[in-house]
Coordinates of C-alpha atoms in Angstrom, one line a residue:
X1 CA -2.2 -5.2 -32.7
X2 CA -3.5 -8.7 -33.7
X3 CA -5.8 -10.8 -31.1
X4 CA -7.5 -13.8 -31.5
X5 CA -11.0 -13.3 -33.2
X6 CA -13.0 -15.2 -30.9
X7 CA -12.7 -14.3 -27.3
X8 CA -16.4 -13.9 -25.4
X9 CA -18.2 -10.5 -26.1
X10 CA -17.6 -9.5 -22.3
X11 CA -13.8 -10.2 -22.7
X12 CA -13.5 -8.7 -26.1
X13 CA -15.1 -5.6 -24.9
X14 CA -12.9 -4.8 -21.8
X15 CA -9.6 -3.1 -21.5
X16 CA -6.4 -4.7 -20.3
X17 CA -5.3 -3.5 -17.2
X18 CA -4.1 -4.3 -14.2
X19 CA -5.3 -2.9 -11.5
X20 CA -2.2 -1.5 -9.5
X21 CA 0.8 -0.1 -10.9
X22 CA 3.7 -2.1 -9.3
X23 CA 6.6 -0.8 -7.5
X24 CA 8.7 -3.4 -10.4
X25 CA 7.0 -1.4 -13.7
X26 CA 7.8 1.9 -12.0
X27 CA 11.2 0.8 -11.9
X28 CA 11.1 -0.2 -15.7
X29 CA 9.1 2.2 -16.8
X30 CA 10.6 5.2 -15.2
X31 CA 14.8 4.2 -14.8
X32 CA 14.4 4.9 -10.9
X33 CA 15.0 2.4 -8.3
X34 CA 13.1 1.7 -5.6
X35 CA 14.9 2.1 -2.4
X36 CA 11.4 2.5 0.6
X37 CA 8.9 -0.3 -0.8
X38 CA 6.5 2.0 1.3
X39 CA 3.0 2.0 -1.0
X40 CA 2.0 -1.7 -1.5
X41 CA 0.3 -2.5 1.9
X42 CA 3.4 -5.0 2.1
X43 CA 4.3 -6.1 5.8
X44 CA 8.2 -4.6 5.0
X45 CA 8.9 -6.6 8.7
X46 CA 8.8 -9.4 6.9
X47 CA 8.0 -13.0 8.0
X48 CA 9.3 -14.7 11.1
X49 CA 12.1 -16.4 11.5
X50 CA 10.6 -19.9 11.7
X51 CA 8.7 -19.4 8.6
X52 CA 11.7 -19.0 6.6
X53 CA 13.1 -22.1 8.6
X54 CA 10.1 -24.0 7.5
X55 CA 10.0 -23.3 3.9
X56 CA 13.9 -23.9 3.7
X57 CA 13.2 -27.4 5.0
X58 CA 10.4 -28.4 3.2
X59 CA 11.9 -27.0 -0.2
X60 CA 13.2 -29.9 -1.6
X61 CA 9.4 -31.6 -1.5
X62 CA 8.6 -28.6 -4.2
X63 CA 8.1 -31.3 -6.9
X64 CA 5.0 -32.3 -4.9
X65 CA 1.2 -30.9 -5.5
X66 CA 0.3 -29.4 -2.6
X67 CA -3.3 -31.3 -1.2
X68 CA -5.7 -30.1 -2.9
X69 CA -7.9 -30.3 -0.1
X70 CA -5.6 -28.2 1.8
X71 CA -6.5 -30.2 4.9
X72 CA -3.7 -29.1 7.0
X73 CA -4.4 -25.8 6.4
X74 CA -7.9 -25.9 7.4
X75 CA -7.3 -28.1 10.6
X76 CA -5.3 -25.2 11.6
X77 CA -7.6 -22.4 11.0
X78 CA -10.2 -24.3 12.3
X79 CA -8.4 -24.6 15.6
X80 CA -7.4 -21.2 16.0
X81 CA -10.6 -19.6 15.2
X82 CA -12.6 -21.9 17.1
X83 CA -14.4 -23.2 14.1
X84 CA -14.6 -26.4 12.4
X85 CA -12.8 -26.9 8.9
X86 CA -15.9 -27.2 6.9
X87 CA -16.4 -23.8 8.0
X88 CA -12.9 -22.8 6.1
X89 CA -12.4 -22.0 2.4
X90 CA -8.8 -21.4 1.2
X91 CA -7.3 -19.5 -1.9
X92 CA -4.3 -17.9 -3.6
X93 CA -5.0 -14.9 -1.2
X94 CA -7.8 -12.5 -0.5
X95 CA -8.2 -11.5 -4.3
X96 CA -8.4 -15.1 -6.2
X97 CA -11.2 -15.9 -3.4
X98 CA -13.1 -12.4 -4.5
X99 CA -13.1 -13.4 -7.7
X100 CA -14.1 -16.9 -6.8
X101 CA -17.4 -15.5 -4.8
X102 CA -18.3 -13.0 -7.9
X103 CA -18.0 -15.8 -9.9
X104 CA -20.3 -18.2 -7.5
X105 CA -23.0 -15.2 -7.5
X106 CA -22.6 -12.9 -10.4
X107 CA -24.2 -13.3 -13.1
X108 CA -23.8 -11.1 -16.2
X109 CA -25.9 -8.0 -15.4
X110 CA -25.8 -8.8 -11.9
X111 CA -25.4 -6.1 -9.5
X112 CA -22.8 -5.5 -7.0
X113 CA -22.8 -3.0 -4.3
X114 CA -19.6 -1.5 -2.9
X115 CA -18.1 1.8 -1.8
X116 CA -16.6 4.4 -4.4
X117 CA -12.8 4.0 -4.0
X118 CA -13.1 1.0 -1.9
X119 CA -10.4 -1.9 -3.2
X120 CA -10.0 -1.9 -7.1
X121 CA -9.3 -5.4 -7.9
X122 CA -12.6 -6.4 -6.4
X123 CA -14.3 -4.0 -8.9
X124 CA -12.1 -5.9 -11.6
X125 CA -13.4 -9.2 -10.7
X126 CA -17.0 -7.5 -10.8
X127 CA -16.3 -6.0 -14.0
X128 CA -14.7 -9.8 -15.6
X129 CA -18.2 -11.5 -14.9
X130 CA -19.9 -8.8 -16.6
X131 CA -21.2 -7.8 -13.2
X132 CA -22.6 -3.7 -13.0
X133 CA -21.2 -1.9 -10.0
X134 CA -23.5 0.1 -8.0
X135 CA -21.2 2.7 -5.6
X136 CA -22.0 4.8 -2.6
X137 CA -19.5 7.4 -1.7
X138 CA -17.4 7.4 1.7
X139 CA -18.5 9.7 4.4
X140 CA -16.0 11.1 6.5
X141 CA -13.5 8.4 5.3
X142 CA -15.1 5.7 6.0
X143 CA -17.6 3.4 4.4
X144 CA -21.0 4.3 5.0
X145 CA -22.4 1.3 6.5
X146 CA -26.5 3.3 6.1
X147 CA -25.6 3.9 2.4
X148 CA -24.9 0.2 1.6
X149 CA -27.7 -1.3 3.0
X150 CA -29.8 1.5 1.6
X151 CA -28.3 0.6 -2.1
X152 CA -28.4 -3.3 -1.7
X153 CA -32.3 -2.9 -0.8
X154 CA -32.8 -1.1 -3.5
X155 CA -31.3 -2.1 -6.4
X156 CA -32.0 -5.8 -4.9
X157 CA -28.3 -6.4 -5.4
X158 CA -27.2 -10.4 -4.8
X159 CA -23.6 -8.6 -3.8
X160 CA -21.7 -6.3 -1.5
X161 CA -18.3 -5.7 -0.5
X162 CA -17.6 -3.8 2.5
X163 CA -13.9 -3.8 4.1
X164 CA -12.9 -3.2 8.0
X165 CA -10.1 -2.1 8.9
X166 CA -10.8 -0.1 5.3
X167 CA -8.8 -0.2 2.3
X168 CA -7.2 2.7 1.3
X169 CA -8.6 5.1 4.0
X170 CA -7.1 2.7 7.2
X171 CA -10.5 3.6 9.0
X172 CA -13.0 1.2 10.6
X173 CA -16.5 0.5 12.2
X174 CA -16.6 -1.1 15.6
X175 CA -17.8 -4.6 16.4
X176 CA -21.3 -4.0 16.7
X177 CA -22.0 -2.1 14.0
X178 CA -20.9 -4.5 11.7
X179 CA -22.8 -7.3 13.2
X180 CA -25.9 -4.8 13.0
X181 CA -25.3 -4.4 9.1
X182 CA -25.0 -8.1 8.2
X183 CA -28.0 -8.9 10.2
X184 CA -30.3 -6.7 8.4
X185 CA -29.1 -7.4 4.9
X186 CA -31.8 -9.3 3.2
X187 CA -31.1 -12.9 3.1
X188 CA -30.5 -12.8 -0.4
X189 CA -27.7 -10.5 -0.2
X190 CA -24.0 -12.6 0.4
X191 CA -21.6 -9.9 2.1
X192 CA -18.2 -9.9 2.0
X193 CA -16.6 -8.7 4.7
X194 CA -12.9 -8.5 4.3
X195 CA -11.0 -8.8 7.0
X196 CA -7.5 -8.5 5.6
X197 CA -6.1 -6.2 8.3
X198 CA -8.2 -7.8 11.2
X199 CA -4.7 -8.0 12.8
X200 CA -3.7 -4.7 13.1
X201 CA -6.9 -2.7 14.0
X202 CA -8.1 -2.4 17.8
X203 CA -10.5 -5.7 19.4
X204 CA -13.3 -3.7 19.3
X205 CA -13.3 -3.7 15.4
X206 CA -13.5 -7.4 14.8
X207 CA -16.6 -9.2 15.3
X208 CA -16.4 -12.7 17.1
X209 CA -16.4 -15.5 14.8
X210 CA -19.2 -16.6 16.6
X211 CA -21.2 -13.4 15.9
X212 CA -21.6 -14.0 12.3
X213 CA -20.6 -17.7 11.9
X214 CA -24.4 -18.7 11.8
X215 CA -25.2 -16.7 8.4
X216 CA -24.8 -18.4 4.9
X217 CA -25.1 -15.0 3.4
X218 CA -21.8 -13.7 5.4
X219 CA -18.5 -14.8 3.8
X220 CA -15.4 -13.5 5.7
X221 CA -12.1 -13.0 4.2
X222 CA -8.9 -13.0 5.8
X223 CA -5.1 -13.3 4.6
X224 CA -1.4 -14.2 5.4
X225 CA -0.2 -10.9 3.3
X226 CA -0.5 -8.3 6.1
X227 CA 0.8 -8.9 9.6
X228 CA 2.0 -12.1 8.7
X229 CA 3.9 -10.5 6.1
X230 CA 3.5 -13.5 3.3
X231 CA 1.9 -11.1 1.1
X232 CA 4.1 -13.0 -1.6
X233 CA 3.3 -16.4 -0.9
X234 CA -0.8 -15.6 -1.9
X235 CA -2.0 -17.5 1.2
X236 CA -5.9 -16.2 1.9
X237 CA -8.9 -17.7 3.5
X238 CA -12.8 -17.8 3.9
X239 CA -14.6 -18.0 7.0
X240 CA -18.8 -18.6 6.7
X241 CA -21.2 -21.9 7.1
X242 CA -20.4 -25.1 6.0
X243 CA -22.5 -24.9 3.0
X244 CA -21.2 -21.4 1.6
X245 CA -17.8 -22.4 2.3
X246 CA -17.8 -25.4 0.5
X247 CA -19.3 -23.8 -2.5
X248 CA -15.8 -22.5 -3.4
X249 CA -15.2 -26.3 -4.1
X250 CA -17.2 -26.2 -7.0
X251 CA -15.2 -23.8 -8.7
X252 CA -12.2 -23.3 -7.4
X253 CA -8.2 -24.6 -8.9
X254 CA -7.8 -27.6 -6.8
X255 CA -4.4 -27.8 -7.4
X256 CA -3.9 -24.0 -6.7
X257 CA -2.2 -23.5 -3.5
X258 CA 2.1 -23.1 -3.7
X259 CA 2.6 -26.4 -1.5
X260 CA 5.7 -23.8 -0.1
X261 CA 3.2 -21.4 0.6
X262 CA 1.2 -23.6 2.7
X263 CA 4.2 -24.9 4.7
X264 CA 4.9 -20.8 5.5
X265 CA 0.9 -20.1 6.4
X266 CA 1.4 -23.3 9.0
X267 CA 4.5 -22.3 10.4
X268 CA 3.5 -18.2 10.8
X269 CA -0.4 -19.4 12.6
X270 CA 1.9 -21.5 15.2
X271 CA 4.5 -18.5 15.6
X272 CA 1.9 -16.3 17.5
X273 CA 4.6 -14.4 19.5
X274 CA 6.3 -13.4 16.3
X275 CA 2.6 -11.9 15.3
X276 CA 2.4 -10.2 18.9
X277 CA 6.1 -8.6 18.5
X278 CA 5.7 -7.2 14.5
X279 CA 2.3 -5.6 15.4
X280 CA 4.3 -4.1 17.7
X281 CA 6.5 -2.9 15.1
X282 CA 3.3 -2.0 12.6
X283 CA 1.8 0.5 15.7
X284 CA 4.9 1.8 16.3
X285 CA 6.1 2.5 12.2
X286 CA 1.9 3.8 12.0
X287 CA 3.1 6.7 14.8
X288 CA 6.1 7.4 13.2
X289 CA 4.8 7.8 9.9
X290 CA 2.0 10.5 11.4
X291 CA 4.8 12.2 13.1
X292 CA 6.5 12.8 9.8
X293 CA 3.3 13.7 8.2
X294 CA 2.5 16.9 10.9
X295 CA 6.1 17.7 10.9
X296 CA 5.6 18.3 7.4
X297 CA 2.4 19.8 7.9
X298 CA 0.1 16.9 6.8
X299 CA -2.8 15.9 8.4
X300 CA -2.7 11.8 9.0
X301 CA -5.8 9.8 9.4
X302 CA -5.8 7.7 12.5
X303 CA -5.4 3.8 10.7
X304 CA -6.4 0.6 12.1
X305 CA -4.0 -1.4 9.3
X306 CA -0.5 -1.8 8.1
X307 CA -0.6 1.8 6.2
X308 CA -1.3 5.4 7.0
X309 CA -3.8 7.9 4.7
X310 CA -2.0 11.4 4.8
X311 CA -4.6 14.6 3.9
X312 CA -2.3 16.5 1.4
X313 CA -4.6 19.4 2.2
X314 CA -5.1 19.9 -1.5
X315 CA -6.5 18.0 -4.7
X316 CA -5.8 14.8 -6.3
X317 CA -3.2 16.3 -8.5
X318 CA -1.0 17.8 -5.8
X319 CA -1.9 14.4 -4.2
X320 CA 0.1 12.7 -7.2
X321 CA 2.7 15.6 -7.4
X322 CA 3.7 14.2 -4.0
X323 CA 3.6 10.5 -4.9
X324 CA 6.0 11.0 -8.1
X325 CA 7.9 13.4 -6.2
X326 CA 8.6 10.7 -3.7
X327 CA 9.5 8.0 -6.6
X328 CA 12.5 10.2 -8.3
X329 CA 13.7 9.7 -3.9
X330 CA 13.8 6.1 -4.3
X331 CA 10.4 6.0 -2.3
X332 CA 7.4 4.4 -3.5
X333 CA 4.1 5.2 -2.1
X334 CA 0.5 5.3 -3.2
X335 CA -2.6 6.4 -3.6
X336 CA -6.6 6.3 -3.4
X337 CA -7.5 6.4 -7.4
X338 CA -10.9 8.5 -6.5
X339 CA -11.7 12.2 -5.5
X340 CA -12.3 12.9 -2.5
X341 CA -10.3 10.3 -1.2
X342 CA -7.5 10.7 -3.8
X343 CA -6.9 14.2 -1.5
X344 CA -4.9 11.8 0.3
X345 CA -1.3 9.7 0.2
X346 CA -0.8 6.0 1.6
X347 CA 2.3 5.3 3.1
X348 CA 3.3 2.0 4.5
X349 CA 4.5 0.3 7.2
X350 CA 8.2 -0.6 7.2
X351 CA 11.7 -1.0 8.9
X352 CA 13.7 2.5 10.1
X353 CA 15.5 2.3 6.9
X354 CA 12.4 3.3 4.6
X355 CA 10.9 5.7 7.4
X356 CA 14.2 7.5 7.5
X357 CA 14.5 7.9 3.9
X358 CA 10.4 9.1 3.4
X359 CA 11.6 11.7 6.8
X360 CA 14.4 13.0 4.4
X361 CA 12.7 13.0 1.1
X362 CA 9.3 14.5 1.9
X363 CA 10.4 18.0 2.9
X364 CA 12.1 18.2 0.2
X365 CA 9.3 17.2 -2.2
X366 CA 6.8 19.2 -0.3
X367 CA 9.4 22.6 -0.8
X368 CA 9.8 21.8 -4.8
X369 CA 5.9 21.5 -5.2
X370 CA 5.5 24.8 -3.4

């Protein structure tokens, strides 16, 4: 197959891939249907009400840019974190803005420190700036917060990712042992901290904003995919100083915000009790999905986001045996990609439809596989 003869090195030598098998090239590729959209990390609750009120109304001003200074946007934030807007950097959801920082501090060669089976398409943004990936493994599911700082001094490494609530494993570090962990990370060192399911876990797992809002070298991350279930309308933002926040200026698509999108991220910060009621609804599908898991004699992993890790008890193979098993059901779930973690399934949230159909479907599975 043919290709243009003068890409970059770096680009020339990389595969094309994408980093997560969608629910839509299952469907193509395999002649099933998807009937439980359980594995995507999706909010299957969906939106509020008003949201979809809001971007009805505003549809018809579609032919407009949205501002590129996304100044609404920010104002908002700003008012509901207790922060000023210079303090606010927004993006096409949590993943344009990690490739955004990689590219703001990675240089080709550059090292980058993260967690072995932490969140893929962070390592793919690593991987696009020619940046080399240093990895500690979990320990006991969770990222160990020791091992990271240990690697970053090290290897002197300008990078590190670190997620809470945790991405696939649905564990998380309290409060104070996060804010312990930035503080001692040599100045040099910008963390990411993403906070994409800051929502859903317990208070005691989120930091203040005011704990960390005083380090350059801390860059938050947050998004509209999860609780607020816009996970489609790529809405994401950046929390740190004024001066790293406004860095992403310098790089970032000014004109690459869905003007739509924006109007649903306004409308679902103001709906607050909507928020209240579907994390409600997130708890309660996290309970039911555990009680499946035990009635079927799986071993879930207490989660503090919108999905549940379930121990298969076995390998990664019998791992995927369940997964496809699930798919020729109509239920899509997924998968950590790394051993040991890849011992485990990831089922998430959603309505009593898709929870009744993974109740039917997994005993059935589980007796085939033996």
């Amino acid at each position: 197959m043919s290709a243009f003869s003068r890409f970059t090195p770096l680009a020339s030598a990389l595969p094309s891939t994408v980093p997560f098998v969608g629910p839509e090239a299952i469907e193509r590729q395999r002649g099933l249907k998807v009937e439980a959209r359980i594995g995507a990390n999706e909010n299957g609750f969906g939106p509020a009400p008003s949201v979809i009120a809001a971007m009805r109304e505003q549809a018809g001003n579609i032919w407009k840019y949205n501002d590129p200074e996304n100044y609404a946007l920010r104002e908002a934030l700003a008012a509901h974190l207790g922060v000023t807007p210079a303090n606010i950097a927004i993006g096409g959801g949590i993943d344009e803005l990690l490739g955004q920082i990689v590219r703001l501090v990675i240089e080709p060669g550059g090292t980058v420190v993260t967690s072995l089976g932490a969140y893929p398409t962070f390592n793919f943004h690593v991987n696009g700036f020619g940046g080399r990936l240093v990895t500690v493994p979990y320990a006991g599911d969770r990222e160990d917060l020791e091992a990271l700082l240990d690697a970053v001094k090290r290897e002197n490494a300008p990078l590190v990712y670190f997620a809470n609530p945790d991405n696939p494993m649905g564990s998380w570090w309290d409060a104070q042992e996060i804010v312990a962990f930035a503080r001692a990370l040599p100045e040099t060192c910008l963390l990411i901290l993403d906070e994409a399911y800051s929502e859903t876990g317990p208070a005691s797992a989120l930091p203040s904003i005011q704990s960390l809002i005083d380090l350059p070298n801390v860059v938050r991350t947050r998004t509209f995919s999860k609780a607020y279930g816009l996970a489609g309308a790529r809405v994401g933002y950046a929390i740190s100083t004024p001066g790293t926040a406004q860095a992403f200026d310098k790089i970032r698509n000014h004109f690459g915000m869905n003007r739509l999108a924006t109007v649903a991220a306004l409308a679902a910060l103001k709906d607050q009790a909507y928020l209240s009621e579907v994390i409600g609804k997130i708890h309660a599908a996290r309970d039911r999905i555990a009680g499946i898991a035990r009635t079927n004699g799986l071993q879930p992993l207490v989660s503090a986001t919108n999905f549940v890790a379930v121990d298969a008890g076995r390998d990664g193979a019998y791992a995927r045996a369940i997964v496809d098993g699930l798919m020729e059901h109509g239920v899509f779930i997924r998968m950590p990609g790394v051993a040991p973690l890849n011992r485990c399934i990831r089922v998430s949230v959603g309505p009593e439809a898709d929870m009744a159909l993974l109740e039917e479907a997994l005993p059935l599975v589980l007796k085939k596989l033996g």
